Short mmCIF file of C-alpha atoms in Angstrom, two decimals:
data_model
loop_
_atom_site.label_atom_id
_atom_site.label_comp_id
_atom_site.label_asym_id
_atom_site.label_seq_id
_atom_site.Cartn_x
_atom_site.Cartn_y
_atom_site.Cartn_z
CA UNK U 32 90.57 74.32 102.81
CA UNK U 33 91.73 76.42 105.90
CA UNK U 34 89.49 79.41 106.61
CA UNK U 35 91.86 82.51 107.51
CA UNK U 36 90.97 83.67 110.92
CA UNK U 37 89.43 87.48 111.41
CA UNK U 38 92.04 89.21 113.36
CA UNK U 39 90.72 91.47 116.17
CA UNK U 40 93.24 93.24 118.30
CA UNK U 41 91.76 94.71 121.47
CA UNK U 42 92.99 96.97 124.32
CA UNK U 43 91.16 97.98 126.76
CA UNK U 44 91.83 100.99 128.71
CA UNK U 45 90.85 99.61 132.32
CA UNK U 46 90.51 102.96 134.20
CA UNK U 47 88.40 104.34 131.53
CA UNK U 48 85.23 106.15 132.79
CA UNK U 49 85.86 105.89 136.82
CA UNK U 50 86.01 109.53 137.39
CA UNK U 51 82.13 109.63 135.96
CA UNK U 52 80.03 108.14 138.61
CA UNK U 53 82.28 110.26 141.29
CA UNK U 54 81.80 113.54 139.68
CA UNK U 55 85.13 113.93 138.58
CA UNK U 56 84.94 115.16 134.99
CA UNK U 57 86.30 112.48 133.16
CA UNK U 58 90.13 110.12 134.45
CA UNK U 59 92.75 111.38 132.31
CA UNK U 60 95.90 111.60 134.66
CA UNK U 61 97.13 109.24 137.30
CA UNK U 62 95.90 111.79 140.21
CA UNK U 63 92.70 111.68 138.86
CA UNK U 64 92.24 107.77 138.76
CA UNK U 65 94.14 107.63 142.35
CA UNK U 66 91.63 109.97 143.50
CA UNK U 67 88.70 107.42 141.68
CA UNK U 68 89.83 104.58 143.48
CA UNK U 69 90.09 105.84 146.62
CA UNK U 70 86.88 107.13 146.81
CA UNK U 71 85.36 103.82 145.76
CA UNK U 72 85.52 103.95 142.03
CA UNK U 73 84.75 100.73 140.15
CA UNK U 74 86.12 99.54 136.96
CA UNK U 75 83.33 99.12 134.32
CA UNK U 76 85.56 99.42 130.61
CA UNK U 77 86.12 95.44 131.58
CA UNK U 78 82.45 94.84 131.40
CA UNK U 79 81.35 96.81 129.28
CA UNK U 80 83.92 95.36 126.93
CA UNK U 81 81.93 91.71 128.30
CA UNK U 82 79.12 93.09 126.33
CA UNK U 83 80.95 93.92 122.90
CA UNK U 84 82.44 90.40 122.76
CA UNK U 85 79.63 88.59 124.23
CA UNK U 86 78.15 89.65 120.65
CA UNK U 87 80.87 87.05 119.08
CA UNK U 88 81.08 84.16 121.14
CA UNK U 89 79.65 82.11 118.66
CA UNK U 90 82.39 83.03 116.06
CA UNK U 91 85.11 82.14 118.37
CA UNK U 92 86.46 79.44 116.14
CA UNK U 93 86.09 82.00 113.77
CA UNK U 94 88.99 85.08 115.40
CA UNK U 95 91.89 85.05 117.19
CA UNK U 96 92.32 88.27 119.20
CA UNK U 97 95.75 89.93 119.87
CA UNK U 98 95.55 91.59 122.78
CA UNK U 99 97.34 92.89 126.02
CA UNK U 100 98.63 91.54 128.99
CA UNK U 101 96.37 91.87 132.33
CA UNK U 102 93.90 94.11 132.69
CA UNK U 103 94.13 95.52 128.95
CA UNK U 104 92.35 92.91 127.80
CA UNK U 105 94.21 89.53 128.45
CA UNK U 106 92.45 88.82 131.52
CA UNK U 107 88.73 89.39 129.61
CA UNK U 108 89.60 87.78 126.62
CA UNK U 109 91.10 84.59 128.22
CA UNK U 110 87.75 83.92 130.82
CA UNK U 111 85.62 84.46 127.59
CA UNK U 112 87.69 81.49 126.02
CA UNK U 113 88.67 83.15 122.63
CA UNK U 114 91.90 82.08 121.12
CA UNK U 115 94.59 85.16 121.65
CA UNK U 116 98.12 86.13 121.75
CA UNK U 117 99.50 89.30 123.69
CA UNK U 118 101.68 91.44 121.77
CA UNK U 119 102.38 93.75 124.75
CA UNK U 120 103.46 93.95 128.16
CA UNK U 121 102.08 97.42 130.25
CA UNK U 122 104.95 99.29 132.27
CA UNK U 123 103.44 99.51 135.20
CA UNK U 124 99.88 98.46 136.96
CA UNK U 125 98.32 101.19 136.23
CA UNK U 126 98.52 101.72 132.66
CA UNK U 127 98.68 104.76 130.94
CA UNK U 128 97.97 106.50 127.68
CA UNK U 129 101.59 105.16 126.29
CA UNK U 130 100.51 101.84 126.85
CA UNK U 131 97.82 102.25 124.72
CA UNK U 132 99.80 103.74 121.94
CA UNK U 133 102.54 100.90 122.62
CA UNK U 134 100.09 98.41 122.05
CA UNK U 135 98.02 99.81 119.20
CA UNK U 136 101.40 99.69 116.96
CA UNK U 137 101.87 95.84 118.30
CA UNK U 138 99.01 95.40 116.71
CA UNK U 139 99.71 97.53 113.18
CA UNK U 140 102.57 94.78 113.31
CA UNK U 141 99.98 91.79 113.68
CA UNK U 142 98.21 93.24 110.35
CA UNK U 143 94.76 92.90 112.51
CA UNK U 144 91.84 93.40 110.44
CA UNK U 145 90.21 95.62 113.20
CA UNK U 146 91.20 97.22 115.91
CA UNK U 147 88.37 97.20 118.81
CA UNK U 148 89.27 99.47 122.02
CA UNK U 149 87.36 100.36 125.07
CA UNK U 150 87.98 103.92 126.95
CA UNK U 151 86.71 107.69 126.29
CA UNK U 152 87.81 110.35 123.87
CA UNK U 153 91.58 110.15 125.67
CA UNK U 154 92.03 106.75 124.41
CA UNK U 155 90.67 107.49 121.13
CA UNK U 156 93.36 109.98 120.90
CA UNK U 157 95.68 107.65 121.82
CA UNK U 158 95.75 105.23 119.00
CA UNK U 159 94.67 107.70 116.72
CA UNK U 160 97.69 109.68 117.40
CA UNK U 161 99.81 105.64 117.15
CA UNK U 162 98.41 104.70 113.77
CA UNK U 163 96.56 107.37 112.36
CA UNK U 164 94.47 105.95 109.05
CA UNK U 165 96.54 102.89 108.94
CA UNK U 166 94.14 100.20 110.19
CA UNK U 167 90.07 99.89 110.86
CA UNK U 168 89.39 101.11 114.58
CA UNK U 169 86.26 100.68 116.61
CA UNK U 170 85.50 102.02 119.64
CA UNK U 171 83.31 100.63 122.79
CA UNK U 172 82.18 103.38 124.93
CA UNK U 173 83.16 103.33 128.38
CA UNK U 174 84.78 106.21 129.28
CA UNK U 175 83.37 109.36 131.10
CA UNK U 176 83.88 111.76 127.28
CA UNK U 177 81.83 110.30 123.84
CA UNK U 178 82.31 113.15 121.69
CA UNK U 179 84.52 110.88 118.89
CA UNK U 180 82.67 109.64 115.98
CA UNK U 181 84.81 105.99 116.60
CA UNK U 182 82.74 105.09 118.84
CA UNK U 183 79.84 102.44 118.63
CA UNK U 184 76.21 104.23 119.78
CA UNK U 185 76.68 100.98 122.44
CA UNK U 186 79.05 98.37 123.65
CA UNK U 187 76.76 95.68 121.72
CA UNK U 188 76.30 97.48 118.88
CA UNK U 189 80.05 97.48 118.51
CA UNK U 190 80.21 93.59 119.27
CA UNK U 191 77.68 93.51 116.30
CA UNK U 192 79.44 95.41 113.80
CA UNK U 193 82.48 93.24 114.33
CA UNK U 194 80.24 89.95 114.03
CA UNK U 195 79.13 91.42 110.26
CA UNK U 196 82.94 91.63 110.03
CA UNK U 197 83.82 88.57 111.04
CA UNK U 198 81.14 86.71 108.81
CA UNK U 199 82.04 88.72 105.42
CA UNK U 200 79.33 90.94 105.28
CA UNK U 201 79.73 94.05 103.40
CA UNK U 202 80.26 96.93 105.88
CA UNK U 203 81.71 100.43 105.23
CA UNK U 204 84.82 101.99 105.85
CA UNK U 205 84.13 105.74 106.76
CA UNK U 206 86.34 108.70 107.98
CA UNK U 207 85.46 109.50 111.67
CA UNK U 208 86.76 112.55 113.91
CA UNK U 209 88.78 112.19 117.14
CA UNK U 210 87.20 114.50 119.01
CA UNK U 211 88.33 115.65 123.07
CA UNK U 212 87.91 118.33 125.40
CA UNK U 213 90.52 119.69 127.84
CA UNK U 214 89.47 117.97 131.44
CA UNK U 215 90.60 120.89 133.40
CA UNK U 216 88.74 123.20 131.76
CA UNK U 217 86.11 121.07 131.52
CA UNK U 218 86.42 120.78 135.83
CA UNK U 219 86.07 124.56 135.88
CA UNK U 220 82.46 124.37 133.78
CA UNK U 221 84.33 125.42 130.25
CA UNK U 222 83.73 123.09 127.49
CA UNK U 223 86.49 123.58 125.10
CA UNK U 224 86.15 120.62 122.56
CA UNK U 225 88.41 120.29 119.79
CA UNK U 226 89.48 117.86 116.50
CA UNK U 227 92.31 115.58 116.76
CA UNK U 228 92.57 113.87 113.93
CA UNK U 229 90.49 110.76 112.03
CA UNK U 230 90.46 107.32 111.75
CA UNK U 231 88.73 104.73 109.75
CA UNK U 232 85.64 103.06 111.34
CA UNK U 233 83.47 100.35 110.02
CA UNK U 234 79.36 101.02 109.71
CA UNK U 235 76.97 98.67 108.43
CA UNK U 236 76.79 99.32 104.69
CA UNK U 237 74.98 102.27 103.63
CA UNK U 238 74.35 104.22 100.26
CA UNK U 239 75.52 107.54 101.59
CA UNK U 240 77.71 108.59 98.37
CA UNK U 241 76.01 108.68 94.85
CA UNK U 242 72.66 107.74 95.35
CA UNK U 243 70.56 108.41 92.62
CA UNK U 244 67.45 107.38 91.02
CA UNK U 245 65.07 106.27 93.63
CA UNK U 246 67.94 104.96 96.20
CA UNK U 247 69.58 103.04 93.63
CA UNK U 248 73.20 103.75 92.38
CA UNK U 249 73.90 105.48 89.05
CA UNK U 250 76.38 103.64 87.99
CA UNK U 251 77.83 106.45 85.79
CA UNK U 252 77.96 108.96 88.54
CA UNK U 253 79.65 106.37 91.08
CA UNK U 254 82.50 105.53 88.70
CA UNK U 255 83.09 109.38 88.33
CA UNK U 256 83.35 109.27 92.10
CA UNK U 257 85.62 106.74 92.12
CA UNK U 258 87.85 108.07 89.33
CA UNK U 259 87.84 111.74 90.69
CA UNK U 260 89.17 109.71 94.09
CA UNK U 261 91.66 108.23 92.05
CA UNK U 262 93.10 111.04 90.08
CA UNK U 263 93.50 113.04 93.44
CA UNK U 264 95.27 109.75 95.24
CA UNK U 265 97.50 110.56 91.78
CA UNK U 266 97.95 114.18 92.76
CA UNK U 267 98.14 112.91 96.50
CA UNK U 268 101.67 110.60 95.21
CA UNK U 269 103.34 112.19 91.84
CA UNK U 270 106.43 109.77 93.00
CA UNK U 271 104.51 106.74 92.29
CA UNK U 272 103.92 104.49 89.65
CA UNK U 273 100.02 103.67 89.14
CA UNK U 274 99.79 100.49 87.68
CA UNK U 275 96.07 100.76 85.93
CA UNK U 276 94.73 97.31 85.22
CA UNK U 277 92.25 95.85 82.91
CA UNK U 278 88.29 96.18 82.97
CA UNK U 279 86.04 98.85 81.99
CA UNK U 280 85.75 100.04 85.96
CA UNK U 281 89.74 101.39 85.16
CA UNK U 282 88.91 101.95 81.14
CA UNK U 283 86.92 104.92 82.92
CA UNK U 284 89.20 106.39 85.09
CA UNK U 285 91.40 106.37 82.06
CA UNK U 286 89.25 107.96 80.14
CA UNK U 287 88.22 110.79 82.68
CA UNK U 288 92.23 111.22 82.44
CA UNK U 289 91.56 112.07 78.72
CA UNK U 290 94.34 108.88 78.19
CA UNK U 291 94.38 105.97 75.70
CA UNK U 292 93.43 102.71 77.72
CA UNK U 293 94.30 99.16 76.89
CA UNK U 294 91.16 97.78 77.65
CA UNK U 295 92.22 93.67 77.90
CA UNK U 296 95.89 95.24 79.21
CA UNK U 297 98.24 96.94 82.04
CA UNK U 298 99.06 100.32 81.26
CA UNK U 299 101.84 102.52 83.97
CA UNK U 300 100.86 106.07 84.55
CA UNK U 301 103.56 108.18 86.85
CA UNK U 302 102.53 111.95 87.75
CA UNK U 303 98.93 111.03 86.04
CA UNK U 304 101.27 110.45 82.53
CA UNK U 305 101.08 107.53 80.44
CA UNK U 306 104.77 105.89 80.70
CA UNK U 307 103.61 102.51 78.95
CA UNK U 308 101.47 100.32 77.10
CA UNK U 309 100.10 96.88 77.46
CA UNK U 310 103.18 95.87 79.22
CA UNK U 311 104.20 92.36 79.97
CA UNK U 312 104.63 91.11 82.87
CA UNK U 313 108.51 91.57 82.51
CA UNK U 314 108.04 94.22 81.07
CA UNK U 315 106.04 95.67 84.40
CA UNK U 316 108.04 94.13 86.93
CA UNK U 317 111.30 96.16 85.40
CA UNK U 318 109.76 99.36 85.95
CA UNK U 319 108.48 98.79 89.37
CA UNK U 320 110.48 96.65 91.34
CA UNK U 321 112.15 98.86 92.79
CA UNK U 322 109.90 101.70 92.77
CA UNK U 323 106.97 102.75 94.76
CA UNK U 324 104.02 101.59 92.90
CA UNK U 325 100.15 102.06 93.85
CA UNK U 326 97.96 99.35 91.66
CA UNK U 327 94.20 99.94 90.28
CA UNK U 328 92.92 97.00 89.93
CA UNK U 329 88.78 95.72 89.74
CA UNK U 330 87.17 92.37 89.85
CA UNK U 331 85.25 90.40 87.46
CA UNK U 332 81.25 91.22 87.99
CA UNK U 333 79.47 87.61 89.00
CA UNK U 334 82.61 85.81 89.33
CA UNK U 335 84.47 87.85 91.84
CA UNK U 336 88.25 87.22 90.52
CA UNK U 337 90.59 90.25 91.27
CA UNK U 338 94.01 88.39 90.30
CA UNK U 339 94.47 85.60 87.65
CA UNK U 340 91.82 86.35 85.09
CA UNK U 341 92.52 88.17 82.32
CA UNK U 342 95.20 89.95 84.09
CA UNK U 343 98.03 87.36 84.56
CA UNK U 344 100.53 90.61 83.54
CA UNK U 345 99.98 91.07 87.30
CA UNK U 346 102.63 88.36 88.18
CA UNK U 347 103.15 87.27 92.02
CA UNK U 348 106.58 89.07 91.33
CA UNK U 349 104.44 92.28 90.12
CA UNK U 350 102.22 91.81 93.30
CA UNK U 351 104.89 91.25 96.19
CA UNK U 352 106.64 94.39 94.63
CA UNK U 353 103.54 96.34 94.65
CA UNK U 354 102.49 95.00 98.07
CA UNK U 355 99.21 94.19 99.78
CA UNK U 356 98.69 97.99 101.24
CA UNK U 357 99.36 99.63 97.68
CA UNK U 358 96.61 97.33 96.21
CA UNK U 359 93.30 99.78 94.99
CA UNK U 360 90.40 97.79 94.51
CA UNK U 361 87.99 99.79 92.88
CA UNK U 362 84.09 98.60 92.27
CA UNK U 363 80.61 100.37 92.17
CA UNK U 364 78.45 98.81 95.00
CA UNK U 365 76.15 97.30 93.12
CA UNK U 366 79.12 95.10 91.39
CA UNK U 367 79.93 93.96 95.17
CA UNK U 368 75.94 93.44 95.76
CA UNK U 369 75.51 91.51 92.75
CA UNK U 370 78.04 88.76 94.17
CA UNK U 371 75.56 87.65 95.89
CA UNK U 372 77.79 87.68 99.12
CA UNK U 373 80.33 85.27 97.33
CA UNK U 374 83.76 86.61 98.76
CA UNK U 375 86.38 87.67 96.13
CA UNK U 376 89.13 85.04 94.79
CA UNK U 377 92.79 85.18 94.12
CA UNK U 378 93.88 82.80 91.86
CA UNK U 379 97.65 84.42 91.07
CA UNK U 380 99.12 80.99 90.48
CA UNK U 381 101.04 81.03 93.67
CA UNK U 382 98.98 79.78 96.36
CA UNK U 383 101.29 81.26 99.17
CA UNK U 384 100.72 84.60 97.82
CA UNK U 385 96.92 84.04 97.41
CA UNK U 386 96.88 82.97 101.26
CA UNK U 387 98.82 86.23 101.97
CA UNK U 388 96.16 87.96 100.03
CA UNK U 389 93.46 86.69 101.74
CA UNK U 390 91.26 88.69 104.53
CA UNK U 391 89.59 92.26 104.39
CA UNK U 392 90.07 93.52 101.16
CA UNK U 393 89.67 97.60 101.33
CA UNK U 394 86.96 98.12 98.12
CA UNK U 395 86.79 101.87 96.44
CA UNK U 396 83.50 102.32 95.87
CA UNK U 397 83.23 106.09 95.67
CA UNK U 398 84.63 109.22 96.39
CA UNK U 399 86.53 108.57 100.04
CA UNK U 400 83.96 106.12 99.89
CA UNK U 401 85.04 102.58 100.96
CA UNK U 402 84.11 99.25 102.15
CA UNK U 403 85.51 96.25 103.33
CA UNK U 404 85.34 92.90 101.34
CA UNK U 405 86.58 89.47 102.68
CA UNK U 406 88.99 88.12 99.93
CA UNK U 407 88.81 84.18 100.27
CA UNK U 408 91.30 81.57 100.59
CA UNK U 409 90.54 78.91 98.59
CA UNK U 410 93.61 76.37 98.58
#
C-alpha cells in the first residue's frame, strides 16, 4: 500500500520584515526594500521559515513541498532535503507581491493540502486576494505587520500545526481575517487598519461551537448546527442539485427541512425541494451529470466508510460528476473522536477514484464549523 504524500506548498516572501529592525514601518514597495538593503538590512523570512520546517524534518518521507524558484522557497527547501517541485518562476530578483499571487494559484493547481507562507500582513493579502477560501493557508510570521489572524503565534508553532497535519490528526478549519494597515500612513504615526478579506486556517482541534453539558458535545444541538449550515449552503446555491445521502446525520437535516427522507437511500433536493426519491444510481447520474451538484454525504460511526457502504447509489460515475470539491462531509465531533484516530476509507469499487479521493477530507462538524480529516488510501 502507497501512503499519499501531504502536499505543502510554500512561498516565502524573502524581503518580508527588513524595513523593521531599520525603523522603516514595515517593506511594502520596492523603494522601501532598496532603501532596507542599503542601509544594511538582513533577510530573516528565510530563517525564520528554517524554524517552521525544522518542526517536520522527521516527516520528510512523509510531504513533498511545491514551492518556488530561488529565494521563495526553493533554495530553503532544497538545503533542508525535502522532496519538492517548483511550480513558479519569479520575474525578476526581487520579487514582488505578483509573484506571490502567481505562485499561490500554481499551487491551487497542485491541489496542495496546505498552503504555508512566510511574510507580514502584505503577503497575507496577497494570496488571500489569489485564492480567497479555496485552499487551507498558514502563515509564519516574519514580516514587520501581524495584525492577520493567518498567522501562527510563532514560526514553530506553525511548523507544529502542519506536523498534526501531516500525521492525520484532527485539526480545525476556521475562518480567519486578513487584516493590513496603510504603510504610509502608518510612517506618518496614523494607524489606519482595515479587513481584507478571510481565509481558512488550520488550529489544533478545539470545541469552540456547541459545547454543552460539562464540555462535552450535545449531539442534538451540533447536528442542528450542522443542518442550519447546510440549509443556508442551499440558500447560498438554488442552481444546484444537493444530492442528500443515507444515515441518520442527513435523515436530520432532512427533517429540519420538514422533508420525507429515505433513510437506507439517495434522495435530490434542488432550491431546498425534493426532486426525487431513493434514486438509483442511473437514475442519479441522469439528473446530475451534467449539472452542478453539491453532495451530503456522512460516514459510518466506528468503521469510518464514507463511499461503498450502504450507499453504492453513489457510483464512481455519480462521484467524478459531482467532484471532489462539491463533496460535504458532515459528522458531529464526537463521531470523528470515536474513530479512535482510524482515518476514513473509500471503498467506491474503483480503486483509481478511491486514490483520487484520498488526502484531507474537509469534515462539517458545525455551523461554519470544520475540520480536516485524512481520508486513507488503502489499495
Amino acid at each position: 500500500m502507497l501512503k499519499k504524500l501531504f502536499k505543502i506548498g510554500l512561498i516565502v516572501n524573502p524581503f518580508a520584515g527588513i524595513g523593521g529592525a531599520l525603523a522603516l514601518k514595515g517593506s511594502d514597495g520596492a523603494e522601501i526594500r532598496t532603501k532596507a538593503l542599503a542601509l544594511g538590512a538582513e533577510k530573516k523570512a528565510g530563517d525564520k521559515t528554517r524554524l517552521a520546517l525544522s518542526e517536520i524534518l522527521a516527516l520528510t518521507s512523509q510531504v513533498h513541498i511545491y514551492t518556488v524558484a530561488g529565494e521563495m522557497g526553493e533554495t530553503l527547501t532544497k538545503e533542508m532535503g525535502f522532496n519538492y517541485s517548483i511550480v513558479y518562476q519569479p520575474s525578476s530578483e526581487q520579487s514582488e507581491g505578483h509573484d506571490s499571487e502567481a505562485a499561490a494559484k500554481a499551487m491551487l493547481n497542485e491541489q496542495v493540502d496546505l498552503l504555508l507562507f512566510a511574510g507580514g500582513d502584505g503577503t497575507a493579502r496577497n494570496i488571500c486576494h489569489a485564492i480567497d477560501t479555496a485552499l487551507p493557508v498558514l502563515g509564519i510570521p516574519a514580516g514587520c505587520k501581524i495584525h492577520s489572524g493567518v498567522y501562527a503565534i510563532t514560526p514553530q508553532a506553525a511548523g507544529r500545526v502542519v506536523a498534526q497535519m501531516v500525521q492525520g490528526q484532527i485539526v480545525s478549519l476556521t475562518q480567519a481575517d486578513v487584516m493590513d494597515i496603510d504603510e504610509a500612513l502608518f510612517r506618518q504615526g496614523r494607524v489606519n487598519t482595515r479587513q481584507f478579506g478571510e481565509m481558512r486556517v488550520p488550529t489544533e482541534l478545539q470545541y469552540i461551537q456547541a459545547v454543552k453539558m460539562g464540555g462535552k458535545e450535545s449531539d442534538e444541538l451540533v447536528l442542528a448546527d450542522i443542518a442550519a449550515y447546510i440549509i443556508e449552503l442551499m440558500d447560498e446555491y438554488p442552481e444546484h442539485y444537493f444530492v442528500m445521502g443515507s444515515g441518520s446525520t442527513v435523515e436530520f437535516i432532512m427533517q429540519e427541512l420538514n422533508l420525507d427522507n429515505t433513510l437506507l437511500g439517495v434522495d435530490l433536493l434542488k432550491g431546498g425541494k425534493l426532486i426525487a426519491r431513493d434514486l438509483t444510481a442511473e437514475q442519479l447520474y441522469q439528473f446530475i451529470h451534467q449539472q452542478a451538484t453539491k453532495l451530503v454525504i456522512t460516514l459510518i460511526g466506528g468503521q469510518g466508510h464514507v463511499f461503498g457502504r450502504g450507499n453504492q447509489q453513489l457510483s464512481p460515475d455519480v462521484l467524478r460528476a459531482v467532484g471532489k470539491e462539491n463533496i460535504l462531509l458532515v459528522a458531529t465531533k464526537n463521531k470523528l473522536n470515536n474513530l479512535a484516530g482510524k482515518p476514513l476509507i473509500s471503498d467506491s469499487g474503483d480503486i483509481t477514484l478511491d486514490a483520487e479521493l484520498a488526502g484531507l477530507m474537509t469534515v462539517i462538524t458545525g455551523y461554519r464549523d470544520q475540520v480536516l480529516y485524512p481520508l486513507a488510501n488503502l489499495n
